Coordinates of C-alpha atoms in Angstrom, one line a residue:
Chain U
M1 CA 87.2 88.4 103.7
K2 CA 83.9 88.0 105.5
Q3 CA 83.6 90.1 108.6
L4 CA 83.0 88.8 112.1
N5 CA 81.1 91.7 113.6
T6 CA 80.9 92.2 117.3
S7 CA 80.5 95.3 119.5
L8 CA 82.2 96.5 122.6
G9 CA 80.0 99.1 124.2
K10 CA 79.8 102.0 121.8
L11 CA 82.4 100.5 119.5
K12 CA 81.4 98.4 116.5
L13 CA 84.2 96.0 115.7
N14 CA 84.7 94.2 112.4
S15 CA 86.6 91.4 114.1
P16 CA 86.5 90.1 117.7
V17 CA 90.3 89.8 117.5
T18 CA 92.2 92.7 119.0
V19 CA 95.7 93.2 120.5
A20 CA 96.8 93.7 124.0
S21 CA 98.5 97.0 124.9
G22 CA 102.3 97.0 124.8
T23 CA 102.5 93.8 122.6
F24 CA 101.6 95.2 119.2
D25 CA 102.5 98.3 117.2
L26 CA 102.6 99.5 113.6
E27 CA 105.7 97.4 113.0
N28 CA 103.5 94.3 113.4
L29 CA 101.3 95.5 110.4
D30 CA 104.3 94.8 108.2
F31 CA 103.3 91.2 108.5
F32 CA 99.6 91.2 107.8
G33 CA 96.7 93.6 107.0
Q34 CA 94.8 95.3 109.8
D35 CA 91.4 94.1 108.5
F36 CA 91.9 91.1 110.7
L37 CA 91.7 93.2 113.8
G38 CA 88.7 94.8 115.5
A39 CA 90.7 97.5 117.2
F40 CA 94.2 98.7 117.8
I41 CA 95.1 99.2 121.5
C42 CA 98.4 101.2 121.8
K43 CA 101.1 101.0 124.4
T44 CA 100.2 102.7 127.7
I45 CA 100.8 106.5 127.8
T46 CA 101.4 108.3 131.0
R47 CA 101.2 112.2 131.7
H48 CA 105.1 112.4 131.8
S49 CA 107.6 110.3 130.1
R50 CA 108.7 107.1 131.8
I51 CA 112.2 105.7 131.3
G52 CA 111.1 102.2 132.3
N53 CA 112.7 99.5 134.5
P54 CA 116.4 98.4 134.4
P55 CA 117.2 95.3 132.4
P56 CA 116.9 92.3 132.3
R57 CA 113.3 93.0 131.6
L58 CA 112.3 89.6 130.1
Y59 CA 112.5 86.0 130.9
E60 CA 110.7 83.2 129.0
S61 CA 109.5 80.6 131.5
E62 CA 108.2 77.1 131.0
A63 CA 104.7 78.3 129.7
G64 CA 104.9 82.0 129.1
L65 CA 106.8 85.1 129.5
I66 CA 107.7 87.3 132.5
N67 CA 108.2 91.0 131.7
S68 CA 109.2 94.0 133.6
I69 CA 109.1 96.9 131.1
G70 CA 107.8 99.5 133.6
L71 CA 105.5 101.4 131.3
Q72 CA 108.4 102.9 129.3
N73 CA 106.8 105.6 127.1
P74 CA 107.6 109.1 125.8
G75 CA 104.7 110.8 127.8
L76 CA 101.5 112.5 126.7
D77 CA 102.9 115.4 124.8
K78 CA 105.2 113.3 122.6
F79 CA 102.4 110.8 122.1
I80 CA 100.2 113.7 120.7
S81 CA 102.9 115.2 118.6
D82 CA 104.7 112.2 117.3
I83 CA 102.8 108.9 117.8
L84 CA 99.2 109.7 117.4
P85 CA 99.6 111.3 113.9
R86 CA 101.5 108.2 112.8
L87 CA 98.8 105.9 114.2
N88 CA 96.1 107.9 112.6
A89 CA 97.8 107.9 109.2
A90 CA 98.3 104.1 109.3
L91 CA 95.1 102.8 110.9
N92 CA 91.6 102.4 109.5
I93 CA 90.4 100.4 112.4
P94 CA 89.3 102.0 115.8
L95 CA 92.3 103.2 117.9
V96 CA 92.0 102.7 121.7
V97 CA 94.5 104.7 123.7
S98 CA 95.8 102.9 126.8
I99 CA 96.5 105.4 129.6
S100 CA 97.8 105.2 133.2
G101 CA 98.3 107.7 135.9
S102 CA 99.4 108.1 139.6
S103 CA 96.2 110.0 140.6
I104 CA 92.6 110.4 139.5
T105 CA 93.5 114.0 138.5
E106 CA 96.3 112.8 136.3
F107 CA 94.0 110.4 134.5
A108 CA 91.5 113.2 134.0
E109 CA 94.2 115.5 132.7
I110 CA 95.3 113.0 130.1
I111 CA 91.7 112.2 128.9
C112 CA 90.8 115.9 128.7
R113 CA 93.9 116.6 126.6
L114 CA 93.3 113.6 124.3
E115 CA 89.6 114.6 123.9
M116 CA 91.0 117.6 121.9
E117 CA 92.6 115.2 119.4
S118 CA 90.8 113.3 116.6
G119 CA 91.2 109.8 115.6
I120 CA 90.6 108.2 119.0
S121 CA 87.8 105.8 119.4
G122 CA 88.2 104.9 123.1
Y123 CA 90.4 104.8 126.2
E124 CA 91.7 101.8 128.1
L125 CA 92.4 102.8 131.8
N126 CA 95.4 100.7 132.8
V127 CA 94.8 100.4 136.6
S128 CA 96.6 97.0 136.7
C129 CA 100.2 97.2 135.6
P130 CA 102.2 95.1 138.0
N131 CA 105.5 96.7 137.1
V132 CA 105.1 100.2 138.5
E133 CA 105.1 101.1 142.1
K134 CA 102.3 103.3 143.4
E135 CA 100.9 103.8 139.9
G136 CA 98.3 101.9 138.0
I137 CA 97.9 98.8 140.2
A138 CA 97.3 100.9 143.3
F139 CA 94.0 101.9 141.7
G140 CA 93.1 98.6 140.4
V141 CA 93.0 96.7 143.7
H142 CA 90.4 98.9 145.5
P143 CA 86.8 98.8 144.3
E144 CA 86.0 102.2 145.8
V145 CA 89.0 103.8 144.0
V146 CA 87.9 102.2 140.7
F147 CA 84.4 103.6 141.2
E148 CA 85.7 107.1 141.9
L149 CA 88.0 107.0 138.9
C150 CA 85.3 105.9 136.5
K151 CA 82.7 108.4 138.0
T152 CA 85.3 111.2 137.5
L153 CA 86.3 110.3 134.0
A154 CA 83.0 109.2 132.4
P155 CA 81.6 112.7 132.1
F156 CA 84.6 113.9 130.2
T157 CA 84.2 111.6 127.2
Q158 CA 81.5 110.1 125.0
K159 CA 83.9 107.5 123.7
E160 CA 84.4 104.0 124.8
L161 CA 85.8 103.8 128.4
I162 CA 87.4 100.5 129.1
V163 CA 88.8 99.6 132.5
K164 CA 91.6 97.0 132.4
L165 CA 91.6 94.9 135.5
S166 CA 94.3 93.1 137.4
P167 CA 94.1 89.4 138.3
N168 CA 96.2 90.1 141.4
V169 CA 93.2 90.9 143.6
T170 CA 91.0 89.0 146.1
D171 CA 87.6 89.6 144.3
I172 CA 87.8 90.7 140.7
A173 CA 84.0 90.7 140.3
A174 CA 83.7 93.4 143.0
I175 CA 86.1 95.6 141.1
A176 CA 84.3 95.0 137.8
K177 CA 81.0 96.0 139.5
A178 CA 82.6 99.1 140.8
A179 CA 83.7 100.1 137.3
E180 CA 80.2 99.5 136.0
A181 CA 78.6 101.5 138.7
G182 CA 81.1 104.3 138.1
G183 CA 80.3 104.6 134.4
A184 CA 82.8 102.5 132.6
S185 CA 81.4 101.2 129.2
S186 CA 83.5 97.9 129.0
I187 CA 86.0 95.8 130.9
A188 CA 89.3 94.5 129.7
L189 CA 90.8 91.6 131.5
I190 CA 93.3 90.3 132.6
N191 CA 96.5 92.2 132.9
T192 CA 99.6 90.1 133.9
L193 CA 99.9 88.0 137.0
W194 CA 102.8 88.4 139.4
G195 CA 105.6 86.2 138.0
M196 CA 109.2 85.4 139.1
A197 CA 112.0 83.2 137.9
I198 CA 115.3 82.5 139.7
D199 CA 118.6 81.1 138.3
Y200 CA 118.7 77.9 140.4
K201 CA 122.5 77.8 140.2
T202 CA 123.3 81.3 141.4
G203 CA 120.1 82.3 143.2
R204 CA 119.9 85.5 141.2
S205 CA 116.4 86.7 139.9
Q206 CA 116.1 86.5 136.2
I207 CA 114.3 89.9 136.2
K208 CA 116.2 92.9 137.6
M209 CA 113.2 94.2 139.5
G210 CA 112.8 90.7 141.1
V211 CA 109.0 90.2 140.4
G212 CA 107.5 90.9 137.0
G213 CA 104.3 90.4 135.1
Y214 CA 103.5 86.8 133.9
S215 CA 101.7 86.3 130.6
G216 CA 101.2 83.7 127.9
I217 CA 99.7 80.2 127.7
G218 CA 100.4 79.4 131.4
I219 CA 97.9 82.0 132.6
K220 CA 95.1 80.9 130.3
P221 CA 93.0 78.9 132.8
V222 CA 93.3 81.9 135.3
A223 CA 92.1 84.4 132.7
L224 CA 89.3 82.2 131.5
A225 CA 88.0 81.7 135.1
L226 CA 88.2 85.4 135.8
T227 CA 86.5 86.2 132.4
Y228 CA 83.6 83.8 133.4
K229 CA 83.3 85.3 136.9
V230 CA 83.2 88.9 135.6
A231 CA 80.8 88.1 132.9
K232 CA 78.4 86.6 135.5
A233 CA 78.8 89.7 137.7
V234 CA 78.3 92.6 135.2
K235 CA 76.4 93.6 132.1
L236 CA 79.4 95.4 130.6
P237 CA 81.0 93.9 127.5
I238 CA 84.3 92.2 128.1
I239 CA 87.5 92.2 126.1
A240 CA 89.3 89.2 127.4
M241 CA 93.0 88.3 127.2
G242 CA 95.5 86.0 129.0
G243 CA 97.3 83.3 127.2
I244 CA 95.2 83.2 124.0
Y245 CA 97.4 81.7 121.3
T246 CA 95.0 80.0 119.0
W247 CA 91.4 80.3 117.6
Q248 CA 90.5 77.4 119.9
D249 CA 91.7 79.4 122.9
A250 CA 89.8 82.5 121.6
L251 CA 86.5 80.4 121.4
E252 CA 86.8 79.4 125.0
F253 CA 86.9 83.0 126.1
L254 CA 83.9 83.9 123.9
W255 CA 81.9 81.0 125.4
A256 CA 82.9 82.3 128.8
G257 CA 81.4 85.7 128.1
A258 CA 83.9 87.8 126.3
S259 CA 82.6 90.0 123.4
A260 CA 86.1 90.4 122.0
I261 CA 89.5 88.9 122.7
A262 CA 93.0 90.4 122.6
L263 CA 96.3 88.7 121.7
G264 CA 99.4 89.6 123.7
T265 CA 102.3 87.3 124.2
A266 CA 100.9 85.4 121.1
N267 CA 102.1 88.3 118.9
F268 CA 105.6 87.5 120.0
I269 CA 105.3 83.7 119.6
D270 CA 103.8 84.1 116.2
P271 CA 103.6 87.5 114.3
L272 CA 100.8 85.9 112.3
A273 CA 98.7 84.8 115.3
A274 CA 96.0 87.5 114.7
P275 CA 95.1 86.5 111.1
K276 CA 95.3 82.7 112.1
V277 CA 92.9 83.3 115.0
F278 CA 90.5 85.2 112.8
A279 CA 90.6 82.6 110.0
G280 CA 90.1 79.8 112.5
L281 CA 87.1 81.5 114.2
Q282 CA 85.6 82.2 110.7
D283 CA 85.9 78.6 109.6
F284 CA 84.5 77.2 112.8
L285 CA 81.5 79.5 112.8
A286 CA 80.8 78.8 109.1
E287 CA 81.1 75.1 109.6
K288 CA 78.8 75.1 112.7
K289 CA 76.5 77.6 111.0
L290 CA 76.8 79.8 114.1
G291 CA 77.2 83.5 114.6
L292 CA 79.3 85.1 117.4
Q293 CA 76.2 86.0 119.3
D294 CA 75.4 82.3 119.6
I295 CA 78.7 81.8 121.4
I296 CA 79.3 84.8 123.6
G297 CA 78.5 84.0 127.2
K298 CA 76.8 80.7 126.3
C299 CA 79.1 78.4 128.2
E300 CA 77.4 75.5 129.8
V301 CA 78.4 74.4 133.2
Chain M
M1 CA 122.4 102.4 108.5
K2 CA 119.0 102.3 106.8
Q3 CA 116.7 99.6 108.0
N4 CA 114.7 97.5 105.6
I5 CA 111.3 96.4 106.5
P6 CA 111.7 92.9 108.0
V7 CA 110.0 90.0 106.5
R8 CA 108.5 86.8 108.2
L9 CA 109.1 83.7 106.4
D10 CA 109.7 79.9 106.6
R11 CA 112.8 78.5 104.8
R12 CA 114.2 75.0 104.6
I13 CA 117.6 74.4 106.0
Y14 CA 119.9 73.8 103.1
S15 CA 122.8 72.4 105.2
R16 CA 124.1 72.1 108.7
E17 CA 127.7 72.2 109.8
E18 CA 129.0 70.8 113.1
L19 CA 131.7 72.9 114.9
C20 CA 133.6 72.3 118.0
G21 CA 131.9 72.1 121.4
E22 CA 128.3 73.3 121.5
Y23 CA 128.5 75.3 118.2
F24 CA 126.9 74.6 114.8
I25 CA 125.9 76.5 111.7
L26 CA 122.6 76.4 109.9
W27 CA 122.6 77.6 106.2
I28 CA 119.6 78.7 104.1
W29 CA 119.3 80.0 100.6
D30 CA 117.3 83.1 99.7
D31 CA 118.5 85.5 97.0
N32 CA 116.1 88.3 98.0
L33 CA 116.8 88.1 101.6
S34 CA 120.5 87.9 101.0
R35 CA 120.5 91.2 99.2
K36 CA 118.9 92.9 102.1
C37 CA 121.3 91.9 104.8
H38 CA 124.1 94.0 106.3
P39 CA 126.9 92.9 108.7
G40 CA 125.8 93.4 112.3
Q41 CA 122.1 92.7 111.6
F42 CA 120.3 89.7 113.0
F43 CA 117.3 87.5 112.5
E44 CA 114.7 86.2 115.0
I45 CA 114.7 82.5 114.2
R46 CA 113.0 79.4 115.5
A47 CA 112.6 75.7 114.8
H48 CA 109.3 75.5 112.9
A49 CA 106.4 75.4 115.3
S50 CA 103.2 77.0 114.0
L51 CA 100.6 77.8 116.6
L52 CA 98.1 75.5 114.9
D53 CA 100.5 72.6 115.0
A54 CA 101.1 73.5 118.6
F55 CA 97.5 73.2 119.5
D56 CA 97.3 69.7 117.9
A57 CA 100.4 68.5 119.5
R58 CA 99.8 70.1 122.8
S59 CA 103.4 71.2 122.9
L60 CA 104.1 74.8 123.9
P61 CA 105.5 77.1 121.3
K62 CA 108.4 79.3 122.4
L63 CA 109.7 82.7 121.4
Y64 CA 112.0 83.3 118.5
K65 CA 115.7 83.7 119.4
P66 CA 117.8 86.6 118.1
I67 CA 120.7 85.2 116.1
S68 CA 123.2 87.4 114.2
I69 CA 124.1 86.9 110.6
Y70 CA 127.4 85.0 110.4
D71 CA 127.8 84.9 106.7
N72 CA 125.9 86.1 103.6
A73 CA 127.2 85.6 100.1
D74 CA 125.2 85.3 96.8
G75 CA 122.0 84.0 98.4
R76 CA 123.6 81.9 101.1
I77 CA 122.9 83.0 104.7
G78 CA 124.5 81.4 107.6
F79 CA 123.6 81.3 111.4
F80 CA 126.4 80.3 113.7
I81 CA 124.7 79.2 116.9
K82 CA 125.7 78.1 120.4
K83 CA 123.4 75.7 122.3
V84 CA 122.7 77.4 125.5
G85 CA 119.0 77.3 126.4
A86 CA 115.7 75.8 125.4
G87 CA 115.4 77.8 122.2
T88 CA 118.8 77.1 120.9
S89 CA 118.6 73.5 121.9
A90 CA 115.5 73.1 119.7
L91 CA 117.5 74.8 116.8
A92 CA 120.4 72.4 117.6
K93 CA 118.1 69.4 116.7
L94 CA 117.4 70.7 113.2
K95 CA 118.9 69.1 110.2
A96 CA 119.1 69.8 106.4
G97 CA 115.6 69.9 105.0
D98 CA 113.9 71.0 108.2
K99 CA 111.9 74.2 108.3
L100 CA 113.3 77.3 110.0
E101 CA 111.0 80.3 110.9
L102 CA 112.6 83.6 110.3
I103 CA 111.9 87.4 111.0
G104 CA 114.4 89.7 109.6
P105 CA 116.8 91.2 108.7
L106 CA 116.6 93.2 112.0
G107 CA 118.5 96.0 113.7
N108 CA 121.1 98.5 112.6
G109 CA 124.4 96.9 111.4
F110 CA 128.0 98.1 111.5
N111 CA 128.8 101.2 109.4
P112 CA 131.1 100.3 106.5
V113 CA 134.5 101.9 106.6
S114 CA 137.7 102.1 104.5
N115 CA 141.4 102.8 104.9
K116 CA 141.3 102.1 108.6
R117 CA 143.5 99.9 110.9
V118 CA 140.7 97.8 112.4
L119 CA 140.8 95.5 115.4
L120 CA 138.0 93.0 115.8
L121 CA 137.5 91.8 119.3
S122 CA 135.2 88.8 120.0
G123 CA 134.4 86.6 122.9
G124 CA 132.8 83.2 122.6
I125 CA 129.5 83.4 120.6
G126 CA 130.3 87.1 119.9
Y127 CA 132.5 85.7 117.0
P128 CA 129.8 85.3 114.2
P129 CA 128.7 88.9 113.4
L130 CA 132.4 89.9 113.2
W131 CA 133.1 87.2 110.6
Y132 CA 130.4 88.8 108.3
L133 CA 131.9 92.2 109.1
Q134 CA 135.4 91.3 108.3
K135 CA 134.5 89.9 104.9
E136 CA 133.0 93.3 104.0
L137 CA 135.9 95.2 105.4
I138 CA 138.9 93.1 104.3
N139 CA 139.5 94.6 100.8
H140 CA 139.7 98.3 102.0
N141 CA 141.1 98.1 105.5
K142 CA 143.9 96.4 107.5
I143 CA 142.4 94.0 110.0
F144 CA 143.6 92.2 113.1
W145 CA 141.3 89.8 114.9
L146 CA 141.6 89.2 118.6
H147 CA 139.3 86.4 120.0
G148 CA 138.8 85.0 123.5
G149 CA 136.9 82.0 125.0
A150 CA 136.5 80.1 128.2
N151 CA 138.4 77.1 126.7
Q152 CA 139.7 75.5 123.5
D153 CA 136.1 74.6 122.5
D154 CA 135.3 78.3 122.1
V155 CA 138.1 79.1 119.7
F156 CA 137.6 80.0 116.0
P157 CA 139.9 81.2 113.3
C158 CA 141.5 84.6 114.1
D159 CA 144.9 86.4 114.4
E160 CA 145.4 86.0 118.2
V161 CA 143.5 83.9 120.7
W162 CA 143.2 83.9 124.5
T163 CA 141.4 81.2 126.6
M164 CA 140.5 81.6 130.3
D165 CA 142.0 78.1 131.1
G166 CA 145.0 78.4 128.8
S167 CA 143.9 75.3 126.8
F168 CA 144.6 77.1 123.6
G169 CA 146.5 80.4 122.8
K170 CA 147.4 82.8 125.6
K171 CA 146.0 82.3 129.1
G172 CA 143.7 84.9 130.6
M173 CA 141.0 87.4 129.8
V174 CA 141.2 88.4 126.1
T175 CA 141.1 92.1 127.0
E176 CA 144.5 91.7 128.7
G177 CA 146.0 91.7 125.2
L178 CA 143.9 94.6 123.9
A179 CA 145.9 97.8 124.8
P180 CA 149.3 96.5 123.6
L181 CA 147.8 95.3 120.4
I182 CA 146.1 98.6 119.7
L183 CA 149.4 100.5 120.2
E184 CA 151.6 98.0 118.4
K185 CA 149.3 97.7 115.3
K186 CA 148.4 101.4 115.3
I187 CA 144.7 100.5 115.5
N188 CA 142.3 103.4 115.0
L189 CA 138.9 101.5 115.0
V190 CA 137.6 98.7 117.2
Y191 CA 134.6 96.5 116.6
S192 CA 133.6 94.2 119.4
C193 CA 131.0 91.6 120.3
G194 CA 130.8 89.3 123.3
P195 CA 129.9 88.9 127.0
I196 CA 129.2 92.1 128.8
P197 CA 132.2 92.0 131.3
M198 CA 134.5 91.7 128.3
L199 CA 132.9 94.5 126.4
K200 CA 132.9 96.7 129.5
Q201 CA 136.7 96.2 130.0
A202 CA 137.3 96.8 126.3
A203 CA 135.3 100.0 126.3
K204 CA 137.3 101.3 129.3
I205 CA 140.6 100.5 127.4
T206 CA 139.5 102.2 124.1
R207 CA 138.2 105.2 126.0
E208 CA 141.5 105.7 127.8
L209 CA 143.4 105.3 124.5
G210 CA 140.9 107.5 122.6
I211 CA 140.1 104.9 120.0
R212 CA 136.7 104.8 118.3
H213 CA 134.9 101.7 119.3
Y214 CA 131.6 100.1 118.1
T215 CA 130.1 97.3 120.0
S216 CA 127.3 94.9 119.2
L217 CA 125.2 94.1 122.3
E218 CA 123.1 91.0 123.0
A219 CA 119.8 91.0 125.0
Y220 CA 116.9 88.8 125.9
M221 CA 114.2 89.6 123.3
A222 CA 110.5 88.9 122.8
C223 CA 109.4 90.7 119.6
G224 CA 112.6 91.6 117.9
I225 CA 110.9 94.4 115.9
G226 CA 110.9 97.3 118.4
V227 CA 107.4 96.8 119.9
C228 CA 107.8 95.3 123.4
H229 CA 110.8 97.3 124.8
G230 CA 112.0 94.1 126.5
C231 CA 115.6 94.3 125.2
A232 CA 116.3 97.9 126.4
V233 CA 119.9 98.9 127.4
P234 CA 121.0 102.2 128.9
I235 CA 122.5 104.5 126.2
R236 CA 123.7 108.1 126.5
T237 CA 121.6 110.3 124.2
D238 CA 121.7 113.8 123.0
T239 CA 118.7 114.9 125.0
K240 CA 119.2 118.4 126.6
E241 CA 118.1 120.0 129.8
D242 CA 114.7 121.5 129.6
I243 CA 115.3 124.8 131.3
E244 CA 111.8 126.2 130.5
A245 CA 110.0 123.4 132.2
G246 CA 112.5 123.4 134.9
T247 CA 112.9 119.6 134.7
S248 CA 116.1 117.7 134.2
I249 CA 115.6 115.4 131.3
P250 CA 117.9 112.4 131.7
Q251 CA 121.0 112.4 129.4
W252 CA 120.5 108.7 128.8
D253 CA 117.6 106.6 127.8
Y254 CA 116.7 102.9 127.6
L255 CA 117.2 102.1 123.8
R256 CA 116.1 98.9 122.2
V257 CA 118.9 96.4 121.1
C258 CA 116.5 95.2 118.4
K259 CA 115.7 98.6 116.9
E260 CA 118.3 101.3 117.8
G261 CA 121.0 98.6 118.1
P262 CA 122.4 96.0 118.3
V263 CA 125.5 98.1 117.3
F264 CA 126.2 101.0 119.6
N265 CA 129.1 103.4 120.0
A266 CA 130.9 101.9 123.0
E267 CA 131.4 105.5 124.3
D268 CA 127.6 105.9 124.6
V269 CA 126.8 102.7 126.5
M270 CA 126.2 103.3 130.2
W271 CA 128.4 100.3 131.2
S272 CA 128.2 100.9 134.9
M273 CA 124.4 100.2 134.8
L274 CA 124.8 96.9 133.0

């Protein structure tokens, strides 16, 4: 298998195809080899365990999926004792740990603790989950808070520091610039959009929490536009996601300025989406005699 | 019950059977797969729609649907399906020779037992997993099957049937007949599958009578393999109080229907939260 090398800040990736936090775990690697992936981004970890949101947590809409998981996770200590050793034993690609917190201090506490562990290549700061109140997204919507967060965390680690942005903001470019100024080394975008579905017969929301996070093919044009805007605004590399199902979708995001892409909902739609996207990109580039660097950010308007 | 590593594959539909109302059965052949399956397990299945095809056709691929195993014998696996939404309607259009996408077998099935007096309780599309279960149990147990449906189109072979509209069998909610039957037949084990209100009522009755009761739950799913946590249901766990840290760790947790389930001890399900 010929490699499609790309880089994301300090990370050298053997493939521009990665996976979105919370949509992919070791179980998925029962279906294909990890060589197709540039990095493995795990489900978001918080300082303390989170039980998650009440069900129903899912609803499949016309063109995508609404979810309301609520960052269910066993917490930092269990992650270090149980999950991290399993990930390290299984993975030979870079592991990026997604983390979220309710204060800058809590983010710092998590990173400092994880810095004592081996086998972690980077951190993704989830400041954009729409399914938790007063956590995550409260950070992601204010440029000055994102700046403060990155400025505080950057000195604690030499590893890749990715900030994952929310599309549910007025000016995403301003937030990306704040992350860059604060010392983040790359940007991930986009997290889910607000989404809702109602049973028209009964008037009852299909999601117990009312509003959830909308992902999948329906949000692709939004994600592409925001990728393009942020790529124009900052020099940081971008890992783009939002409705990427096929290699053709992936190419659009690379043209728009992403250095790597992530598959999220696509992993549910087709467990073999990642190797299919990788093979499609490889064939396209070979046929056109192009390298990834000839594509990334070269969109003509 | 031990879980096998699920596989993802495409299989041609070998035959299709029409049943009453909105129900139908799709049969596939696969010797290897057949040997791995246990009663109570399920597959994520979908009408064939590869992402590459989808791009060309500009049609939108949808999620797999969790469908329990209805029958499994010597390589022949059956999926007994009710047409309810977009996903199952796409499955309903399939005929013999068409391709089916599968991921499975998934989840923990029912534990095999012997020398028990078993009552099977099903409601509507809760019937199929209990059919596979009774085939496994029938030689070593006494079995009585109680089934309920909205009307005569939801009725399948069993020992006693109830319909809400009285169009077939006894009229009313099937659980009305549960307590007398448990006592009369000296039942000591109940297996159930069906709509939540029915299961909730059945769990109340078996708890009052002190009868062991395993129930198979249904949930909206995305991945089916334990990754997305979308199918979580509240289940009582053995977690203890952490006195040292001074925190009260909940005595229940959201467990995944696809991974820790779909079969749970009815006593452990936090019914009031469902």
